[in-house]
Amino acid sequence: MPELPEVEHLRRSLEPFLIGRRVVSAKLGRSDVAESFDVAASDRLRRVRTTAGRLLQGTTIASLIRHGKQLAILADSGRVLVVQLGMSGSMTVGNAQARPPEHTHAVWSLGQTRLLFTDPRRFGGLTTYPSVDLLRRHRWSLLGPDALGITGKELTTRLAGTSRAIKIALLDQGFLAGVGNIYADEALFEARIAPETMAPRIPADRAEALAAAIRLVLGRAINAGGSTLRNYVDASGTPGKAQAGHAVYGRAGLPCVRCQRPLRSAIIAQRTTVWCQSCQATSKRR
DNA sequence: CTGGTCTCCTGATCGC
DNA sequence: TGCGATCAGGAGACCA
Protein backbone atom coordinates (compact mmCIF):
# COMPACT_ATOMS: atom_id res chain seq x y z
CA MET A 1 0.00 0.00 0.00
CA PRO A 2 0.43 3.44 -0.13
CA GLU A 3 2.20 4.88 2.85
CA LEU A 4 2.07 8.50 3.95
CA PRO A 5 3.74 10.01 0.84
CA GLU A 6 1.37 8.25 -1.52
CA VAL A 7 -1.68 9.27 0.49
CA GLU A 8 -0.47 12.86 0.78
CA HIS A 9 0.27 13.08 -2.94
CA LEU A 10 -3.15 11.57 -3.61
CA ARG A 11 -4.76 14.13 -1.31
CA ARG A 12 -3.09 17.00 -3.17
CA SER A 13 -3.93 15.56 -6.56
CA LEU A 14 -7.59 15.05 -5.64
CA GLU A 15 -8.13 18.55 -4.26
CA PRO A 16 -8.53 20.43 -7.55
CA PHE A 17 -11.10 17.89 -8.72
CA LEU A 18 -13.14 17.78 -5.54
CA ILE A 19 -13.07 21.01 -3.56
CA GLY A 20 -16.26 22.99 -3.98
CA ARG A 21 -17.87 20.24 -6.03
CA ARG A 22 -21.31 18.92 -5.27
CA VAL A 23 -21.76 15.18 -4.86
CA VAL A 24 -24.75 14.37 -7.04
CA SER A 25 -24.77 10.69 -6.22
CA ALA A 26 -22.83 8.11 -4.28
CA LYS A 27 -23.07 4.40 -4.94
CA LEU A 28 -21.56 1.54 -3.04
CA GLY A 29 -20.90 -1.66 -4.99
CA ARG A 30 -20.51 -3.93 -2.01
CA SER A 31 -21.52 -3.11 1.49
CA ASP A 32 -18.57 -4.81 3.20
CA VAL A 33 -16.06 -2.21 2.02
CA ALA A 34 -17.75 0.53 4.00
CA GLU A 35 -18.60 1.09 7.63
CA SER A 36 -20.56 3.95 9.12
CA PHE A 37 -20.87 5.38 12.59
CA ASP A 38 -23.40 7.57 14.27
CA VAL A 39 -23.52 9.11 17.71
CA ALA A 40 -25.15 7.04 20.38
CA ALA A 41 -25.92 8.22 23.88
CA SER A 42 -23.07 9.23 26.18
CA ASP A 43 -20.71 10.17 23.39
CA ARG A 44 -20.26 6.65 22.13
CA LEU A 45 -20.46 5.59 18.52
CA ARG A 46 -22.67 2.91 17.12
CA ARG A 47 -22.43 1.16 13.78
CA VAL A 48 -25.10 2.08 11.31
CA ARG A 49 -25.90 1.16 7.74
CA THR A 50 -23.88 2.99 5.11
CA THR A 51 -26.30 5.06 3.06
CA ALA A 52 -25.68 7.29 0.05
CA GLY A 53 -26.11 10.27 2.34
CA ARG A 54 -23.43 9.03 4.68
CA LEU A 55 -21.19 8.66 1.61
CA LEU A 56 -21.69 12.44 1.17
CA GLN A 57 -24.41 12.36 -1.47
CA GLY A 58 -26.09 15.76 -1.63
CA THR A 59 -23.23 17.62 0.03
CA THR A 60 -20.49 19.85 -1.31
CA ILE A 61 -16.88 18.85 -0.64
CA ALA A 62 -15.14 21.38 1.56
CA SER A 63 -11.67 19.98 2.20
CA LEU A 64 -9.40 16.95 2.25
CA ILE A 65 -7.26 16.20 5.27
CA ARG A 66 -4.91 13.40 6.17
CA HIS A 67 -3.48 11.78 9.26
CA GLY A 68 -0.85 9.09 8.72
CA LYS A 69 -2.07 6.88 5.91
CA GLN A 70 -5.70 7.88 6.29
CA LEU A 71 -7.43 10.36 4.05
CA ALA A 72 -10.62 12.15 5.07
CA ILE A 73 -13.00 13.98 2.79
CA LEU A 74 -14.93 16.69 4.61
CA ALA A 75 -18.30 17.91 3.40
CA ASP A 76 -19.88 21.29 4.02
CA SER A 77 -22.58 19.48 5.97
CA GLY A 78 -19.96 18.46 8.49
CA ARG A 79 -20.05 14.82 7.48
CA VAL A 80 -16.79 12.98 6.91
CA LEU A 81 -15.71 10.12 4.69
CA VAL A 82 -12.48 8.35 5.60
CA VAL A 83 -10.58 6.48 2.93
CA GLN A 84 -8.07 3.80 3.81
CA LEU A 85 -6.23 2.41 0.79
CA GLY A 86 -4.88 -0.77 2.36
CA MET A 87 -2.40 -2.53 0.09
CA SER A 88 -4.02 -2.06 -3.28
CA GLY A 89 -6.58 0.72 -2.98
CA SER A 90 -6.85 3.76 -5.22
CA MET A 91 -9.04 6.82 -5.59
CA THR A 92 -9.19 8.06 -9.13
CA VAL A 93 -11.07 10.69 -11.07
CA GLY A 94 -12.38 9.94 -14.52
CA ASN A 95 -15.11 10.97 -16.89
CA ALA A 96 -18.62 9.72 -16.44
CA GLN A 97 -18.68 7.70 -19.67
CA ALA A 98 -15.79 5.28 -19.20
CA ARG A 99 -16.50 1.89 -17.68
CA PRO A 100 -15.06 1.63 -14.17
CA PRO A 101 -12.17 -0.80 -13.75
CA GLU A 102 -12.62 -4.15 -12.06
CA HIS A 103 -12.86 -4.13 -8.27
CA THR A 104 -14.35 -0.66 -8.19
CA HIS A 105 -16.41 -0.69 -5.01
CA ALA A 106 -17.72 2.86 -4.82
CA VAL A 107 -18.56 5.51 -7.37
CA TRP A 108 -19.34 9.18 -6.74
CA SER A 109 -20.77 11.38 -9.42
CA LEU A 110 -19.84 15.05 -9.31
CA GLY A 111 -21.43 16.25 -12.50
CA GLN A 112 -19.02 15.64 -15.38
CA THR A 113 -16.37 14.08 -13.23
CA ARG A 114 -16.63 10.87 -11.37
CA LEU A 115 -14.69 9.63 -8.38
CA LEU A 116 -13.87 5.93 -8.03
CA PHE A 117 -12.69 3.83 -5.12
CA THR A 118 -11.01 0.71 -6.48
CA ASP A 119 -9.36 -1.94 -4.34
CA PRO A 120 -8.65 -5.46 -5.67
CA ARG A 121 -7.41 -6.96 -2.42
CA ARG A 122 -10.00 -5.21 -0.29
CA PHE A 123 -7.64 -4.56 2.61
CA GLY A 124 -8.70 -0.95 2.34
CA GLY A 125 -12.10 0.51 2.97
CA LEU A 126 -14.34 3.48 3.61
CA THR A 127 -15.62 4.71 6.95
CA THR A 128 -18.04 7.54 7.58
CA TYR A 129 -18.51 9.76 10.64
CA PRO A 130 -21.03 12.46 11.42
CA SER A 131 -18.25 14.98 12.12
CA VAL A 132 -14.49 15.56 12.02
CA ASP A 133 -14.56 15.98 15.74
CA LEU A 134 -15.83 12.43 16.18
CA LEU A 135 -13.33 11.10 13.65
CA ARG A 136 -10.53 12.74 15.61
CA ARG A 137 -11.77 11.68 19.02
CA HIS A 138 -12.69 8.11 18.19
CA ARG A 139 -10.23 7.13 15.53
CA TRP A 140 -7.30 9.43 14.90
CA SER A 141 -6.63 9.75 18.61
CA LEU A 142 -5.63 6.08 18.51
CA LEU A 143 -2.88 6.89 16.04
CA GLY A 144 0.51 8.31 16.91
CA PRO A 145 1.58 11.75 15.71
CA ASP A 146 1.70 12.29 11.97
CA ALA A 147 5.13 11.25 10.74
CA LEU A 148 5.53 14.20 8.38
CA GLY A 149 5.69 16.62 11.29
CA ILE A 150 7.51 14.46 13.83
CA THR A 151 10.01 16.41 15.91
CA GLY A 152 13.19 15.04 17.42
CA LYS A 153 11.95 15.84 20.87
CA GLU A 154 8.67 14.02 20.41
CA LEU A 155 10.31 10.98 18.87
CA THR A 156 12.87 10.83 21.67
CA THR A 157 10.09 10.78 24.25
CA ARG A 158 8.19 8.08 22.41
CA LEU A 159 11.24 5.88 21.90
CA ALA A 160 11.89 5.97 25.63
CA GLY A 161 8.34 4.82 26.27
CA THR A 162 8.48 1.54 24.39
CA SER A 163 10.66 -1.54 24.51
CA ARG A 164 10.71 -2.86 21.01
CA ALA A 165 13.01 -2.98 18.04
CA ILE A 166 12.90 0.35 16.23
CA LYS A 167 11.62 -1.13 12.97
CA ILE A 168 8.66 -2.70 14.76
CA ALA A 169 7.84 0.55 16.53
CA LEU A 170 8.00 2.55 13.30
CA LEU A 171 5.51 0.22 11.62
CA ASP A 172 3.07 0.57 14.52
CA GLN A 173 0.59 3.26 13.52
CA GLY A 174 -0.24 3.86 17.16
CA PHE A 175 3.39 4.77 17.75
CA LEU A 176 3.87 6.97 14.70
CA ALA A 177 1.32 7.44 11.94
CA GLY A 178 2.24 7.15 8.29
CA VAL A 179 5.41 5.11 8.03
CA GLY A 180 5.16 1.70 6.38
CA ASN A 181 7.65 -0.90 5.26
CA ILE A 182 9.38 1.08 2.51
CA TYR A 183 9.95 4.32 4.35
CA ALA A 184 10.83 2.64 7.66
CA ASP A 185 13.78 0.99 5.94
CA GLU A 186 14.68 4.14 4.03
CA ALA A 187 14.58 6.37 7.12
CA LEU A 188 16.63 3.92 9.20
CA PHE A 189 19.25 3.79 6.46
CA GLU A 190 19.31 7.59 6.21
CA ALA A 191 19.72 7.90 9.98
CA ARG A 192 22.28 5.05 10.09
CA ILE A 193 20.37 3.00 12.64
CA ALA A 194 19.98 -0.78 12.28
CA PRO A 195 16.38 -2.01 12.22
CA GLU A 196 16.71 -4.40 15.16
CA THR A 197 18.09 -1.70 17.49
CA MET A 198 16.04 -1.52 20.67
CA ALA A 199 14.10 1.73 20.63
CA PRO A 200 15.02 2.95 24.15
CA ARG A 201 18.72 2.41 23.40
CA ILE A 202 18.69 5.06 20.70
CA PRO A 203 20.37 8.13 22.20
CA ALA A 204 18.71 11.54 21.91
CA ASP A 205 21.00 12.80 19.17
CA ARG A 206 20.32 9.67 17.10
CA ALA A 207 16.60 10.07 17.69
CA GLU A 208 16.86 13.65 16.44
CA ALA A 209 18.63 12.33 13.34
CA LEU A 210 15.93 9.70 12.86
CA ALA A 211 13.13 12.26 13.10
CA ALA A 212 14.91 14.41 10.52
CA ALA A 213 15.45 11.35 8.31
CA ILE A 214 11.77 10.43 8.48
CA ARG A 215 10.71 13.94 7.47
CA LEU A 216 13.32 14.03 4.71
CA VAL A 217 12.50 10.64 3.23
CA LEU A 218 8.75 11.23 3.33
CA GLY A 219 9.05 14.76 1.96
CA ARG A 220 11.24 13.66 -0.93
CA ALA A 221 8.81 10.86 -1.77
CA ILE A 222 5.82 13.22 -1.76
CA ASN A 223 7.62 15.49 -4.21
CA ALA A 224 8.35 12.51 -6.44
CA GLY A 225 4.66 11.65 -6.51
CA GLY A 226 4.99 8.65 -4.20
CA SER A 227 6.39 5.18 -4.83
CA THR A 228 4.68 2.92 -7.34
CA LEU A 229 5.65 -0.73 -6.99
CA ARG A 230 2.52 -2.26 -8.38
CA ASN A 231 -0.65 -0.33 -8.45
CA TYR A 232 -0.37 2.99 -6.68
CA VAL A 233 -1.63 5.87 -8.82
CA ASP A 234 -2.79 9.40 -7.96
CA ALA A 235 -6.13 11.02 -8.75
CA SER A 236 -5.34 11.21 -12.46
CA GLY A 237 -4.03 7.65 -12.62
CA THR A 238 -0.39 8.75 -12.73
CA PRO A 239 2.17 6.47 -11.03
CA GLY A 240 4.86 7.85 -8.72
CA LYS A 241 8.60 8.08 -9.30
CA ALA A 242 9.94 7.82 -5.74
CA GLN A 243 10.82 4.14 -6.12
CA ALA A 244 13.76 5.19 -8.30
CA GLY A 245 15.29 6.89 -5.28
CA HIS A 246 15.07 4.02 -2.80
CA ALA A 247 18.45 3.38 -1.21
CA VAL A 248 17.62 0.05 0.46
CA TYR A 249 14.01 -1.04 -0.10
CA GLY A 250 13.92 -3.73 -2.78
CA ARG A 251 17.71 -3.74 -3.06
CA ALA A 252 18.67 -6.78 -0.95
CA GLY A 253 22.01 -8.19 -2.05
CA LEU A 254 22.84 -5.13 -4.14
CA PRO A 255 25.67 -2.81 -3.14
CA CYS A 256 25.03 -0.19 -0.47
CA VAL A 257 24.96 3.26 -2.05
CA ARG A 258 27.34 4.51 0.67
CA CYS A 259 29.88 1.72 1.22
CA GLN A 260 29.24 -0.66 -1.73
CA ARG A 261 28.96 -3.70 0.53
CA PRO A 262 25.98 -5.95 -0.22
CA LEU A 263 22.77 -5.03 1.61
CA ARG A 264 21.39 -7.56 4.05
CA SER A 265 17.80 -8.62 4.36
CA ALA A 266 15.77 -10.44 6.98
CA ILE A 267 12.17 -10.77 8.07
CA ILE A 268 11.39 -8.40 10.94
CA ALA A 269 7.82 -7.96 12.09
CA GLN A 270 6.80 -10.30 9.28
CA ARG A 271 8.02 -7.79 6.75
CA THR A 272 11.03 -7.98 4.49
CA THR A 273 13.61 -5.62 5.93
CA VAL A 274 16.70 -4.44 4.07
CA TRP A 275 19.66 -2.63 5.62
CA CYS A 276 23.42 -2.16 5.45
CA GLN A 277 25.18 -3.94 8.25
CA SER A 278 28.26 -1.77 8.08
CA CYS A 279 26.61 1.65 7.70
CA GLN A 280 23.80 1.11 10.21
CA ALA A 281 24.84 0.71 13.86
CA THR A 282 23.16 -1.79 16.13
CA SER A 283 22.51 -2.13 19.81
CA LYS A 284 20.19 -5.03 20.33
CA ARG A 285 20.21 -5.47 24.08
CA ARG A 286 17.39 -3.99 26.07
C1' DC B 1 3.10 -4.76 27.14
C1' DT B 2 5.70 -7.95 23.74
C1' DG B 3 6.48 -10.43 19.69
C1' DG B 4 5.12 -14.17 16.68
C1' DT B 5 1.54 -16.28 13.73
C1' DC B 6 -2.45 -16.25 11.07
C1' DT B 7 -5.95 -13.97 8.41
C1' DC B 8 -8.36 -11.10 5.12
C1' DC B 9 -7.98 -10.93 -0.73
C1' DT B 10 -6.25 -10.63 -5.59
C1' DG B 11 -2.69 -10.50 -8.91
C1' DA B 12 2.10 -10.48 -10.54
C1' DT B 13 6.11 -13.08 -11.00
C1' DC B 14 9.19 -16.96 -10.91
C1' DG B 15 10.72 -21.66 -11.42
C1' DC B 16 9.66 -25.97 -13.36
C1' DT C 1 1.20 -22.09 -22.08
C1' DG C 2 0.21 -24.09 -17.78
C1' DC C 3 0.60 -24.57 -12.83
C1' DG C 4 1.81 -24.16 -8.17
C1' DA C 5 4.52 -21.62 -4.85
C1' DT C 6 5.77 -17.22 -3.25
C1' DC C 7 5.49 -12.50 -2.49
C1' DA C 8 3.27 -7.66 -2.05
C1' DG C 9 3.14 -0.03 0.21
C1' DG C 10 -1.51 -2.96 5.61
C1' DA C 11 -3.44 -4.08 9.85
C1' DG C 12 -6.41 -6.47 13.20
C1' DA C 13 -7.18 -10.74 15.99
C1' DC C 14 -5.33 -14.18 18.70
C1' DC C 15 -1.98 -16.60 21.45
C1' DA C 16 1.88 -17.43 24.61
Coordinates of C-alpha atoms (C1' of nucleotides) in Angstrom, one line a residue:
Chain A
M1 CA 0.0 0.0 0.0
P2 CA 0.4 3.4 -0.1
E3 CA 2.2 4.9 2.9
L4 CA 2.1 8.5 4.0
P5 CA 3.7 10.0 0.8
E6 CA 1.4 8.2 -1.5
V7 CA -1.7 9.3 0.5
E8 CA -0.5 12.9 0.8
H9 CA 0.3 13.1 -2.9
L10 CA -3.1 11.6 -3.6
R11 CA -4.8 14.1 -1.3
R12 CA -3.1 17.0 -3.2
S13 CA -3.9 15.6 -6.6
L14 CA -7.6 15.1 -5.6
E15 CA -8.1 18.6 -4.3
P16 CA -8.5 20.4 -7.6
F17 CA -11.1 17.9 -8.7
L18 CA -13.1 17.8 -5.5
I19 CA -13.1 21.0 -3.6
G20 CA -16.3 23.0 -4.0
R21 CA -17.9 20.2 -6.0
R22 CA -21.3 18.9 -5.3
V23 CA -21.8 15.2 -4.9
V24 CA -24.7 14.4 -7.0
S25 CA -24.8 10.7 -6.2
A26 CA -22.8 8.1 -4.3
K27 CA -23.1 4.4 -4.9
L28 CA -21.6 1.5 -3.0
G29 CA -20.9 -1.7 -5.0
R30 CA -20.5 -3.9 -2.0
S31 CA -21.5 -3.1 1.5
D32 CA -18.6 -4.8 3.2
V33 CA -16.1 -2.2 2.0
A34 CA -17.7 0.5 4.0
E35 CA -18.6 1.1 7.6
S36 CA -20.6 4.0 9.1
F37 CA -20.9 5.4 12.6
D38 CA -23.4 7.6 14.3
V39 CA -23.5 9.1 17.7
A40 CA -25.2 7.0 20.4
A41 CA -25.9 8.2 23.9
S42 CA -23.1 9.2 26.2
D43 CA -20.7 10.2 23.4
R44 CA -20.3 6.6 22.1
L45 CA -20.5 5.6 18.5
R46 CA -22.7 2.9 17.1
R47 CA -22.4 1.2 13.8
V48 CA -25.1 2.1 11.3
R49 CA -25.9 1.2 7.7
T50 CA -23.9 3.0 5.1
T51 CA -26.3 5.1 3.1
A52 CA -25.7 7.3 0.1
G53 CA -26.1 10.3 2.3
R54 CA -23.4 9.0 4.7
L55 CA -21.2 8.7 1.6
L56 CA -21.7 12.4 1.2
Q57 CA -24.4 12.4 -1.5
G58 CA -26.1 15.8 -1.6
T59 CA -23.2 17.6 0.0
T60 CA -20.5 19.9 -1.3
I61 CA -16.9 18.9 -0.6
A62 CA -15.1 21.4 1.6
S63 CA -11.7 20.0 2.2
L64 CA -9.4 17.0 2.3
I65 CA -7.3 16.2 5.3
R66 CA -4.9 13.4 6.2
H67 CA -3.5 11.8 9.3
G68 CA -0.9 9.1 8.7
K69 CA -2.1 6.9 5.9
Q70 CA -5.7 7.9 6.3
L71 CA -7.4 10.4 4.1
A72 CA -10.6 12.1 5.1
I73 CA -13.0 14.0 2.8
L74 CA -14.9 16.7 4.6
A75 CA -18.3 17.9 3.4
D76 CA -19.9 21.3 4.0
S77 CA -22.6 19.5 6.0
G78 CA -20.0 18.5 8.5
R79 CA -20.0 14.8 7.5
V80 CA -16.8 13.0 6.9
L81 CA -15.7 10.1 4.7
V82 CA -12.5 8.4 5.6
V83 CA -10.6 6.5 2.9
Q84 CA -8.1 3.8 3.8
L85 CA -6.2 2.4 0.8
G86 CA -4.9 -0.8 2.4
M87 CA -2.4 -2.5 0.1
S88 CA -4.0 -2.1 -3.3
G89 CA -6.6 0.7 -3.0
S90 CA -6.8 3.8 -5.2
M91 CA -9.0 6.8 -5.6
T92 CA -9.2 8.1 -9.1
V93 CA -11.1 10.7 -11.1
G94 CA -12.4 9.9 -14.5
N95 CA -15.1 11.0 -16.9
A96 CA -18.6 9.7 -16.4
Q97 CA -18.7 7.7 -19.7
A98 CA -15.8 5.3 -19.2
R99 CA -16.5 1.9 -17.7
P100 CA -15.1 1.6 -14.2
P101 CA -12.2 -0.8 -13.7
E102 CA -12.6 -4.2 -12.1
H103 CA -12.9 -4.1 -8.3
T104 CA -14.3 -0.7 -8.2
H105 CA -16.4 -0.7 -5.0
A106 CA -17.7 2.9 -4.8
V107 CA -18.6 5.5 -7.4
W108 CA -19.3 9.2 -6.7
S109 CA -20.8 11.4 -9.4
L110 CA -19.8 15.1 -9.3
G111 CA -21.4 16.2 -12.5
Q112 CA -19.0 15.6 -15.4
T113 CA -16.4 14.1 -13.2
R114 CA -16.6 10.9 -11.4
L115 CA -14.7 9.6 -8.4
L116 CA -13.9 5.9 -8.0
F117 CA -12.7 3.8 -5.1
T118 CA -11.0 0.7 -6.5
D119 CA -9.4 -1.9 -4.3
P120 CA -8.7 -5.5 -5.7
R121 CA -7.4 -7.0 -2.4
R122 CA -10.0 -5.2 -0.3
F123 CA -7.6 -4.6 2.6
G124 CA -8.7 -0.9 2.3
G125 CA -12.1 0.5 3.0
L126 CA -14.3 3.5 3.6
T127 CA -15.6 4.7 6.9
T128 CA -18.0 7.5 7.6
Y129 CA -18.5 9.8 10.6
P130 CA -21.0 12.5 11.4
S131 CA -18.2 15.0 12.1
V132 CA -14.5 15.6 12.0
D133 CA -14.6 16.0 15.7
L134 CA -15.8 12.4 16.2
L135 CA -13.3 11.1 13.7
R136 CA -10.5 12.7 15.6
R137 CA -11.8 11.7 19.0
H138 CA -12.7 8.1 18.2
R139 CA -10.2 7.1 15.5
W140 CA -7.3 9.4 14.9
S141 CA -6.6 9.8 18.6
L142 CA -5.6 6.1 18.5
L143 CA -2.9 6.9 16.0
G144 CA 0.5 8.3 16.9
P145 CA 1.6 11.8 15.7
D146 CA 1.7 12.3 12.0
A147 CA 5.1 11.2 10.7
L148 CA 5.5 14.2 8.4
G149 CA 5.7 16.6 11.3
I150 CA 7.5 14.5 13.8
T151 CA 10.0 16.4 15.9
G152 CA 13.2 15.0 17.4
K153 CA 11.9 15.8 20.9
E154 CA 8.7 14.0 20.4
L155 CA 10.3 11.0 18.9
T156 CA 12.9 10.8 21.7
T157 CA 10.1 10.8 24.2
R158 CA 8.2 8.1 22.4
L159 CA 11.2 5.9 21.9
A160 CA 11.9 6.0 25.6
G161 CA 8.3 4.8 26.3
T162 CA 8.5 1.5 24.4
S163 CA 10.7 -1.5 24.5
R164 CA 10.7 -2.9 21.0
A165 CA 13.0 -3.0 18.0
I166 CA 12.9 0.4 16.2
K167 CA 11.6 -1.1 13.0
I168 CA 8.7 -2.7 14.8
A169 CA 7.8 0.6 16.5
L170 CA 8.0 2.5 13.3
L171 CA 5.5 0.2 11.6
D172 CA 3.1 0.6 14.5
Q173 CA 0.6 3.3 13.5
G174 CA -0.2 3.9 17.2
F175 CA 3.4 4.8 17.8
L176 CA 3.9 7.0 14.7
A177 CA 1.3 7.4 11.9
G178 CA 2.2 7.2 8.3
V179 CA 5.4 5.1 8.0
G180 CA 5.2 1.7 6.4
N181 CA 7.6 -0.9 5.3
I182 CA 9.4 1.1 2.5
Y183 CA 10.0 4.3 4.4
A184 CA 10.8 2.6 7.7
D185 CA 13.8 1.0 5.9
E186 CA 14.7 4.1 4.0
A187 CA 14.6 6.4 7.1
L188 CA 16.6 3.9 9.2
F189 CA 19.3 3.8 6.5
E190 CA 19.3 7.6 6.2
A191 CA 19.7 7.9 10.0
R192 CA 22.3 5.0 10.1
I193 CA 20.4 3.0 12.6
A194 CA 20.0 -0.8 12.3
P195 CA 16.4 -2.0 12.2
E196 CA 16.7 -4.4 15.2
T197 CA 18.1 -1.7 17.5
M198 CA 16.0 -1.5 20.7
A199 CA 14.1 1.7 20.6
P200 CA 15.0 3.0 24.1
R201 CA 18.7 2.4 23.4
I202 CA 18.7 5.1 20.7
P203 CA 20.4 8.1 22.2
A204 CA 18.7 11.5 21.9
D205 CA 21.0 12.8 19.2
R206 CA 20.3 9.7 17.1
A207 CA 16.6 10.1 17.7
E208 CA 16.9 13.7 16.4
A209 CA 18.6 12.3 13.3
L210 CA 15.9 9.7 12.9
A211 CA 13.1 12.3 13.1
A212 CA 14.9 14.4 10.5
A213 CA 15.4 11.4 8.3
I214 CA 11.8 10.4 8.5
R215 CA 10.7 13.9 7.5
L216 CA 13.3 14.0 4.7
V217 CA 12.5 10.6 3.2
L218 CA 8.8 11.2 3.3
G219 CA 9.0 14.8 2.0
R220 CA 11.2 13.7 -0.9
A221 CA 8.8 10.9 -1.8
I222 CA 5.8 13.2 -1.8
N223 CA 7.6 15.5 -4.2
A224 CA 8.3 12.5 -6.4
G225 CA 4.7 11.7 -6.5
G226 CA 5.0 8.7 -4.2
S227 CA 6.4 5.2 -4.8
T228 CA 4.7 2.9 -7.3
L229 CA 5.7 -0.7 -7.0
R230 CA 2.5 -2.3 -8.4
N231 CA -0.7 -0.3 -8.5
Y232 CA -0.4 3.0 -6.7
V233 CA -1.6 5.9 -8.8
D234 CA -2.8 9.4 -8.0
A235 CA -6.1 11.0 -8.7
S236 CA -5.3 11.2 -12.5
G237 CA -4.0 7.7 -12.6
T238 CA -0.4 8.8 -12.7
P239 CA 2.2 6.5 -11.0
G240 CA 4.9 7.8 -8.7
K241 CA 8.6 8.1 -9.3
A242 CA 9.9 7.8 -5.7
Q243 CA 10.8 4.1 -6.1
A244 CA 13.8 5.2 -8.3
G245 CA 15.3 6.9 -5.3
H246 CA 15.1 4.0 -2.8
A247 CA 18.4 3.4 -1.2
V248 CA 17.6 0.0 0.5
Y249 CA 14.0 -1.0 -0.1
G250 CA 13.9 -3.7 -2.8
R251 CA 17.7 -3.7 -3.1
A252 CA 18.7 -6.8 -0.9
G253 CA 22.0 -8.2 -2.0
L254 CA 22.8 -5.1 -4.1
P255 CA 25.7 -2.8 -3.1
C256 CA 25.0 -0.2 -0.5
V257 CA 25.0 3.3 -2.0
R258 CA 27.3 4.5 0.7
C259 CA 29.9 1.7 1.2
Q260 CA 29.2 -0.7 -1.7
R261 CA 29.0 -3.7 0.5
P262 CA 26.0 -5.9 -0.2
L263 CA 22.8 -5.0 1.6
R264 CA 21.4 -7.6 4.1
S265 CA 17.8 -8.6 4.4
A266 CA 15.8 -10.4 7.0
I267 CA 12.2 -10.8 8.1
I268 CA 11.4 -8.4 10.9
A269 CA 7.8 -8.0 12.1
Q270 CA 6.8 -10.3 9.3
R271 CA 8.0 -7.8 6.7
T272 CA 11.0 -8.0 4.5
T273 CA 13.6 -5.6 5.9
V274 CA 16.7 -4.4 4.1
W275 CA 19.7 -2.6 5.6
C276 CA 23.4 -2.2 5.4
Q277 CA 25.2 -3.9 8.3
S278 CA 28.3 -1.8 8.1
C279 CA 26.6 1.7 7.7
Q280 CA 23.8 1.1 10.2
A281 CA 24.8 0.7 13.9
T282 CA 23.2 -1.8 16.1
S283 CA 22.5 -2.1 19.8
K284 CA 20.2 -5.0 20.3
R285 CA 20.2 -5.5 24.1
R286 CA 17.4 -4.0 26.1
Chain B
dC1 C1' 3.1 -4.8 27.1
dT2 C1' 5.7 -7.9 23.7
dG3 C1' 6.5 -10.4 19.7
dG4 C1' 5.1 -14.2 16.7
dT5 C1' 1.5 -16.3 13.7
dC6 C1' -2.4 -16.2 11.1
dT7 C1' -6.0 -14.0 8.4
dC8 C1' -8.4 -11.1 5.1
dC9 C1' -8.0 -10.9 -0.7
dT10 C1' -6.2 -10.6 -5.6
dG11 C1' -2.7 -10.5 -8.9
dA12 C1' 2.1 -10.5 -10.5
dT13 C1' 6.1 -13.1 -11.0
dC14 C1' 9.2 -17.0 -10.9
dG15 C1' 10.7 -21.7 -11.4
dC16 C1' 9.7 -26.0 -13.4
Chain C
dT1 C1' 1.2 -22.1 -22.1
dG2 C1' 0.2 -24.1 -17.8
dC3 C1' 0.6 -24.6 -12.8
dG4 C1' 1.8 -24.2 -8.2
dA5 C1' 4.5 -21.6 -4.8
dT6 C1' 5.8 -17.2 -3.2
dC7 C1' 5.5 -12.5 -2.5
dA8 C1' 3.3 -7.7 -2.1
dG9 C1' 3.1 0.0 0.2
dG10 C1' -1.5 -3.0 5.6
dA11 C1' -3.4 -4.1 9.8
dG12 C1' -6.4 -6.5 13.2
dA13 C1' -7.2 -10.7 16.0
dC14 C1' -5.3 -14.2 18.7
dC15 C1' -2.0 -16.6 21.4
dA16 C1' 1.9 -17.4 24.6

